[in-house]
Coordinates of C-alpha atoms in Angstrom, one line a residue:
M1 CA 0.0 0.0 0.0
Q2 CA 1.4 3.4 -1.1
N3 CA 2.1 6.0 1.6
K4 CA -0.2 9.1 1.6
F5 CA 2.8 11.5 1.3
Y6 CA 5.1 9.7 -1.0
F7 CA 5.0 7.9 -4.3
R8 CA 7.6 5.8 -5.9
N9 CA 9.1 6.8 -9.2
A10 CA 10.3 4.5 -12.0
Q11 CA 13.7 4.1 -10.3
G12 CA 11.9 3.1 -7.1
Q13 CA 12.8 6.3 -5.3
F14 CA 10.3 8.0 -3.0
L15 CA 9.6 11.8 -3.6
W16 CA 8.2 14.5 -1.3
R17 CA 5.1 16.0 -3.0
T18 CA 2.4 17.4 -0.9
P19 CA 4.5 19.5 1.6
V20 CA 6.4 21.1 -1.3
M21 CA 3.2 22.1 -3.0
V22 CA 1.9 23.6 0.2
L23 CA 5.1 25.5 0.8
V24 CA 5.0 27.0 -2.8
V25 CA 1.4 28.1 -2.3
L26 CA 2.2 29.7 1.0
V27 CA 5.2 31.6 -0.5
I28 CA 3.2 32.9 -3.4
F29 CA 0.4 34.0 -1.1
F30 CA 2.7 35.9 1.3
A31 CA 4.5 37.5 -1.7
L32 CA 1.2 38.7 -3.2
W33 CA 0.1 39.9 0.2
F34 CA 3.3 41.9 0.8
L35 CA 3.2 43.6 -2.6
Y36 CA -0.4 44.5 -2.1
S37 CA 0.2 45.9 1.4
N38 CA 3.2 47.9 0.2
K39 CA 1.3 49.3 -2.8
T40 CA -1.6 50.2 -0.5
T41 CA 0.8 51.9 2.0
V42 CA 2.6 53.9 -0.8
Q43 CA -0.7 55.0 -2.3
A44 CA -2.0 56.0 1.1
S45 CA 1.1 57.9 1.8
T46 CA 0.9 59.7 -1.6
N47 CA -2.7 60.5 -1.1
E48 CA -2.0 61.8 2.3
K49 CA 0.9 63.9 1.0
K50 CA -1.3 65.4 -1.8
L51 CA -4.1 66.0 0.7
T52 CA -1.6 67.7 3.1
E53 CA -0.1 69.9 0.3
K54 CA -3.5 70.8 -0.9
D55 CA -4.8 71.9 2.5
V56 CA -1.6 73.7 3.8
V57 CA -2.0 77.4 4.3
Y58 CA 1.0 79.7 4.6
E59 CA 0.5 82.5 7.0
L60 CA 2.2 85.7 5.8
A61 CA 3.7 88.5 7.9
T62 CA 3.4 92.2 7.0
A63 CA 7.1 92.2 6.0
D64 CA 6.5 89.4 3.5
I65 CA 4.2 91.4 1.2
A66 CA 4.1 94.7 -0.6
S67 CA 1.7 96.6 -2.7
A68 CA 2.4 97.9 -6.2
E69 CA 2.6 101.7 -5.8
I70 CA 2.5 104.7 -8.2
K71 CA 5.8 106.5 -7.8
E72 CA 8.5 108.4 -9.6
L73 CA 11.8 106.6 -9.8
S74 CA 15.2 107.9 -10.6
A75 CA 18.6 106.5 -11.3
Q76 CA 21.1 108.4 -9.2
L77 CA 24.9 108.9 -8.9
P78 CA 26.4 109.9 -5.5
I79 CA 28.5 113.1 -5.6
S80 CA 30.4 115.4 -3.3
G81 CA 32.5 118.5 -3.6
S82 CA 33.0 122.1 -2.6
L83 CA 30.9 125.2 -3.3
V84 CA 32.7 128.0 -5.1
P85 CA 31.2 131.5 -5.7
E86 CA 30.6 132.0 -9.4
S87 CA 31.7 135.6 -9.2
Q88 CA 34.6 136.7 -7.0
V89 CA 37.2 139.3 -7.5
T90 CA 40.3 140.8 -5.7
V91 CA 40.3 144.6 -6.0
R92 CA 43.8 146.0 -6.5
A93 CA 45.4 149.4 -6.4
K94 CA 46.2 151.1 -9.7
V95 CA 48.3 154.0 -8.4
S96 CA 51.1 154.6 -5.9
A97 CA 49.5 156.4 -3.0
E98 CA 48.7 156.4 0.7
V99 CA 45.4 154.8 1.8
A100 CA 43.2 157.5 3.2
E101 CA 40.1 155.5 3.8
A102 CA 39.3 151.7 3.9
A103 CA 36.7 151.3 6.5
L104 CA 34.7 148.3 5.2
Q105 CA 35.1 145.1 7.2
E106 CA 34.7 141.4 6.2
G107 CA 31.1 140.3 5.8
V108 CA 29.8 143.7 4.8
A109 CA 27.6 143.7 1.7
V110 CA 28.5 146.1 -1.1
Q111 CA 26.9 147.2 -4.4
K112 CA 28.5 147.6 -7.8
G113 CA 30.0 151.2 -8.0
Q114 CA 30.0 151.7 -4.2
L115 CA 33.1 153.5 -2.9
I116 CA 35.1 151.0 -0.8
A117 CA 38.5 152.8 -0.5
R118 CA 40.1 156.2 -1.1
F119 CA 43.8 157.3 -1.5
T120 CA 45.4 160.7 -0.8
A121 CA 45.6 162.6 -4.1
N122 CA 47.5 165.9 -3.5
D123 CA 50.4 165.0 -5.9
L124 CA 48.0 163.7 -8.5
H125 CA 45.9 166.9 -8.4
A126 CA 49.2 168.8 -8.9
R127 CA 50.1 166.6 -11.9
L128 CA 46.7 167.2 -13.4
T129 CA 47.1 170.9 -13.0
T130 CA 50.5 170.7 -14.8
Q131 CA 49.0 168.7 -17.6
E132 CA 46.1 171.1 -18.0
A133 CA 48.6 174.0 -18.3
A134 CA 50.5 172.0 -21.0
V135 CA 47.3 171.6 -22.9
D136 CA 46.6 175.4 -22.8
E137 CA 50.1 176.1 -24.0
A138 CA 49.8 173.6 -26.9
Q139 CA 46.5 175.1 -27.9
A140 CA 48.0 178.6 -28.0
K141 CA 50.9 177.4 -30.1
L142 CA 48.5 175.6 -32.4
G143 CA 46.5 178.8 -32.9
L144 CA 49.6 180.8 -33.7
A145 CA 50.8 178.1 -36.2
Q146 CA 47.4 178.2 -37.9
K147 CA 47.5 182.0 -38.3
N148 CA 51.1 181.8 -39.7
R149 CA 50.1 179.2 -42.3
L150 CA 47.0 181.2 -43.5
S151 CA 49.2 184.3 -43.8
N152 CA 52.0 182.5 -45.7
E153 CA 49.4 180.8 -47.9
A154 CA 48.2 184.2 -49.1
L155 CA 51.8 185.4 -49.6
L156 CA 52.6 182.3 -51.6
K157 CA 49.7 183.0 -53.9
Q158 CA 51.1 186.5 -54.5
N159 CA 54.6 185.1 -54.9
Y160 CA 56.0 187.1 -52.0
I161 CA 57.5 184.0 -50.3
S162 CA 59.0 180.8 -51.7
Q163 CA 57.4 177.4 -51.6
N164 CA 60.0 176.2 -49.1
A165 CA 59.1 179.0 -46.7
Y166 CA 55.4 178.0 -46.9
D167 CA 56.3 174.3 -46.3
T168 CA 58.2 175.3 -43.2
T169 CA 55.2 177.1 -41.9
H170 CA 52.9 174.1 -42.7
N171 CA 55.3 171.8 -40.8
G172 CA 55.1 174.1 -37.8
L173 CA 51.3 173.7 -37.8
E174 CA 51.5 169.9 -37.9
L175 CA 54.0 169.9 -35.0
A176 CA 51.7 172.2 -33.0
Q177 CA 48.8 169.8 -33.7
A178 CA 50.9 166.8 -32.5
S179 CA 52.0 168.7 -29.4
L180 CA 48.3 169.4 -28.5
K181 CA 47.4 165.7 -28.9
S182 CA 50.3 164.7 -26.6
A183 CA 49.3 167.3 -24.0
L184 CA 45.7 166.1 -24.1
S185 CA 46.8 162.5 -23.7
Q186 CA 48.9 163.3 -20.7
K187 CA 46.0 165.2 -19.2
Q188 CA 43.8 162.2 -19.7
V189 CA 46.4 160.0 -17.9
A190 CA 46.5 162.4 -15.0
Q191 CA 42.7 162.4 -14.8
L192 CA 42.5 158.6 -14.8
A193 CA 45.2 158.4 -12.1
L194 CA 43.2 160.9 -10.0
A195 CA 40.0 158.9 -10.6
D196 CA 41.8 155.7 -9.5
T197 CA 42.3 157.3 -6.0
L198 CA 38.6 156.5 -5.5
V199 CA 38.2 152.7 -5.5
R200 CA 34.7 151.3 -6.2
S201 CA 33.3 147.8 -6.1
P202 CA 33.2 146.2 -9.5
L203 CA 30.2 144.0 -8.5
D204 CA 27.4 143.3 -6.1
G205 CA 28.7 141.1 -3.3
V206 CA 30.1 140.7 0.2
I207 CA 33.6 141.7 1.4
S208 CA 35.4 138.4 2.1
K209 CA 38.9 139.9 2.9
R210 CA 40.4 143.3 3.6
Y211 CA 44.1 143.5 3.0
V212 CA 45.0 147.2 3.8
Q213 CA 44.6 149.7 6.6
P214 CA 44.3 153.5 6.4
G215 CA 47.7 155.1 6.4
E216 CA 49.5 152.3 4.5
K217 CA 51.4 153.1 1.4
V218 CA 50.4 151.0 -1.7
S219 CA 51.7 150.6 -5.1
P220 CA 50.0 149.5 -8.3
D221 CA 48.6 145.9 -8.1
T222 CA 48.5 145.9 -4.3
A223 CA 45.5 143.8 -3.1
L224 CA 42.9 145.9 -1.3
Y225 CA 39.7 143.8 -0.9
S226 CA 38.3 140.5 -2.0
I227 CA 34.6 140.5 -2.9
V228 CA 32.4 137.5 -3.6
N229 CA 28.9 137.3 -5.1
L230 CA 26.9 134.6 -3.4
S231 CA 23.8 134.8 -5.5
R232 CA 25.1 131.9 -7.7
L233 CA 27.5 129.2 -6.6
T234 CA 29.2 126.4 -8.5
L235 CA 29.4 122.9 -6.9
E236 CA 32.6 121.3 -8.2
A237 CA 32.3 117.5 -8.0
Q238 CA 34.5 114.7 -9.3
V239 CA 32.8 112.0 -11.2
P240 CA 34.4 108.7 -12.3
A241 CA 35.2 108.6 -16.0
S242 CA 33.2 105.4 -16.4
E243 CA 30.0 107.3 -15.4
I244 CA 30.6 110.4 -17.5
P245 CA 28.7 109.0 -20.6
R246 CA 25.5 109.1 -18.4
V247 CA 26.1 112.7 -17.2
K248 CA 24.5 115.4 -19.3
T249 CA 24.2 119.2 -18.9
G250 CA 20.9 120.2 -17.4
Q251 CA 20.6 117.1 -15.2
Q252 CA 19.2 117.8 -11.7
V253 CA 21.5 117.6 -8.6
L254 CA 20.1 117.4 -5.0
F255 CA 22.5 117.9 -2.1
Y256 CA 22.9 118.6 1.6
V257 CA 25.3 120.7 3.6
D258 CA 26.3 120.2 7.2
G259 CA 24.6 122.6 9.6
Y260 CA 21.3 123.0 7.7
G261 CA 19.6 119.9 9.1
G262 CA 17.5 118.1 6.5
R263 CA 17.3 121.1 4.1
E264 CA 17.8 119.9 0.5
F265 CA 19.4 122.2 -2.0
E266 CA 19.2 121.9 -5.8
G267 CA 21.4 122.6 -8.7
K268 CA 21.9 121.6 -12.4
V269 CA 24.9 120.3 -14.3
A270 CA 26.3 123.4 -16.2
R271 CA 29.6 122.1 -17.6
I272 CA 31.8 119.0 -17.8
N273 CA 35.5 119.2 -17.8
P274 CA 36.9 117.5 -20.9
A275 CA 40.1 116.2 -19.2
T276 CA 40.5 114.0 -16.1
E277 CA 41.9 115.4 -12.9
A278 CA 45.7 114.8 -12.4
G279 CA 46.3 111.6 -10.4
S280 CA 42.8 110.3 -10.8
R281 CA 40.4 108.7 -13.3
S282 CA 37.7 111.3 -12.5
L283 CA 36.4 114.3 -14.4
M284 CA 35.3 117.5 -12.8
V285 CA 31.6 118.3 -13.2
Y286 CA 30.5 121.9 -12.5
I287 CA 27.0 122.3 -11.1
A288 CA 25.2 125.7 -11.1
V289 CA 23.4 126.5 -7.8
D290 CA 21.0 129.4 -7.3
N291 CA 21.6 130.9 -3.8
A292 CA 19.2 133.9 -3.8
D293 CA 18.9 133.8 0.0
A294 CA 22.7 133.6 0.5
A295 CA 22.3 130.6 2.8
L296 CA 25.2 128.8 1.2
K297 CA 28.7 130.1 1.5
G298 CA 31.9 129.7 -0.5
G299 CA 34.0 126.8 0.5
M300 CA 31.2 124.7 2.0
F301 CA 31.4 120.9 1.5
A302 CA 28.3 119.3 0.0
K303 CA 27.1 115.7 -0.5
G304 CA 24.3 114.7 -2.7
K305 CA 23.1 112.8 -5.7
L306 CA 23.1 113.5 -9.4
V307 CA 19.8 112.4 -11.0
L308 CA 20.9 110.5 -14.2
E309 CA 17.4 109.4 -15.3
K310 CA 13.9 110.0 -14.0
T311 CA 10.5 108.4 -14.8
A312 CA 7.0 109.7 -14.7
A313 CA 4.7 108.5 -12.0
S314 CA 4.1 104.8 -12.8
T315 CA 3.6 101.4 -11.2
T316 CA 6.5 100.2 -9.0
V317 CA 7.3 97.3 -6.7
P318 CA 10.2 96.5 -4.4
L319 CA 13.3 94.9 -6.1
T320 CA 12.9 91.9 -3.8
A321 CA 9.6 91.1 -5.3
I322 CA 11.1 90.3 -8.7
R323 CA 12.0 86.7 -9.6
R324 CA 13.6 85.1 -12.6
V325 CA 11.8 82.0 -13.9
N326 CA 12.7 80.4 -17.2
G327 CA 14.3 83.5 -18.5
A328 CA 11.3 85.8 -17.7
D329 CA 10.8 88.3 -14.9
V330 CA 7.8 87.4 -12.7
V331 CA 6.2 88.4 -9.4
Y332 CA 4.2 86.3 -7.1
Q333 CA 0.9 88.1 -6.9
I334 CA -1.7 87.2 -4.2
V335 CA -5.2 86.9 -5.6
N336 CA -8.1 85.7 -3.4
N337 CA -5.5 84.2 -0.9
L338 CA -3.9 82.2 -3.7
V339 CA -0.3 82.8 -5.1
K340 CA -0.3 83.5 -8.8
M341 CA 2.9 83.8 -10.9
Q342 CA 2.6 86.9 -13.0
T343 CA 5.0 87.8 -15.8
V344 CA 6.0 91.5 -15.9
K345 CA 8.0 93.8 -18.1
L346 CA 10.5 95.9 -16.1
G347 CA 11.5 99.5 -16.7
L348 CA 13.9 101.7 -14.7
L349 CA 15.6 100.0 -11.8
S350 CA 16.5 102.3 -8.8
E351 CA 18.9 100.6 -6.4
D352 CA 19.0 103.7 -4.2
E353 CA 15.2 103.5 -3.7
G354 CA 15.1 99.7 -3.8
R355 CA 12.3 99.7 -6.3
V356 CA 11.7 98.9 -10.0
Q357 CA 9.3 100.3 -12.6
I358 CA 6.7 97.8 -13.9
V359 CA 6.0 98.8 -17.5
Q360 CA 3.5 95.9 -18.2
G361 CA 1.9 93.0 -16.4
L362 CA 0.8 94.5 -13.1
E363 CA -1.6 97.2 -12.0
A364 CA -1.2 99.6 -9.1
G365 CA -2.6 98.3 -5.8
A366 CA -1.8 94.6 -6.6
V367 CA -0.3 92.7 -3.6
V368 CA 2.9 90.7 -4.2
I369 CA 5.2 88.6 -2.1
S370 CA 8.3 90.7 -1.5
A371 CA 10.2 88.3 0.8
R372 CA 12.1 85.2 -0.3
L373 CA 9.8 82.4 0.9
D374 CA 11.2 79.2 -0.7
S375 CA 8.2 77.0 0.4
V376 CA 5.6 79.3 -1.2
K377 CA 5.0 78.6 -4.8
A378 CA 2.5 79.4 -7.5
G379 CA -0.8 77.9 -6.4
S380 CA -0.1 77.9 -2.7
K381 CA -2.7 79.0 -0.3
V382 CA -1.8 81.9 2.0
K383 CA -3.3 83.8 4.8
M384 CA -2.9 87.6 4.8
P385 CA -1.7 89.4 7.9
S386 CA -4.4 90.8 10.1
A387 CA -5.1 94.5 10.2
N388 CA -3.7 94.6 13.8
A389 CA -0.6 92.9 12.7
A390 CA -0.2 95.3 9.8
T391 CA -0.7 98.2 12.1
K392 CA 1.9 96.9 14.5
G393 CA 4.3 96.3 11.6

């Protein structure tokens, strides 16, 4: 009788059958169960992850967002330099004389033509009198020479004198005329010298320096006063040669001076030096400044900015709101608490103001994410900051 678990093969060997079949079935069962369980777990995990990502809401702080605002933007270049009076002069003596009067002190305002100094003029008066007498003498000689020539001209016509005698008389007349011209010239020189004893201001301004005192002896070209006109000043500022192509005459300059608090002064580029300054790679730019109230003084140091370019009022956002995605400029706009990626076209970029002009793609008042939030993407749900938080911020 054959055993239940064995059978004999042709060679008479007994083989294990039923237990092997059972083992194979069990292995296949457990393998299928493991694969099913693993797939179910992965799918559940994926569904859970999708559900979590779908339902997550990012709460934003006030500092994370910004509104697109209508503003004027400008590209600026920092500058600094000294203020120099546009009109200044050193008044000098033109004669050798003694100072009789020089009473004006530094800081006194003067007008063009005002008497500012006077010299003693006794010797110059005497010289003028001498020259006037020389003129009278020359005029008398000229009158006599004219009479002689008329007389000799009549005699020559009647052949009472020779041509040579007449020519001598005519030459005498010419010499008398030349003598009178010389005497008149010397008289004019004496008059000018006498006039130069009265020194007058050549311009409206303020006395900045007095060099002489009454009683001092001066000679021609001796400095008497320095006078400056503060109504217009020039701000001399060095600009790097690399920036000069962007600098144009007429551009606006805004600057500040120590001692005037937050008062902002204004000027315009008037001239640009064509050569660089010695020992540097900078060119001097001359900025005209109106100073009607004389608040600014010569020699003051100023710091400010040269406005290279300026836009009209247009839509702007913070620079930090701009992102670069696939070669395009975009912003993350918040619409109905959802993040939307919006492509924009940029205009003028102002690093000084930290904003950029939006030419196309965004309207004023739109809310954008201005902070770098790596976890917030297009399509993310967000919660806007509360009014209280915004107020505190």
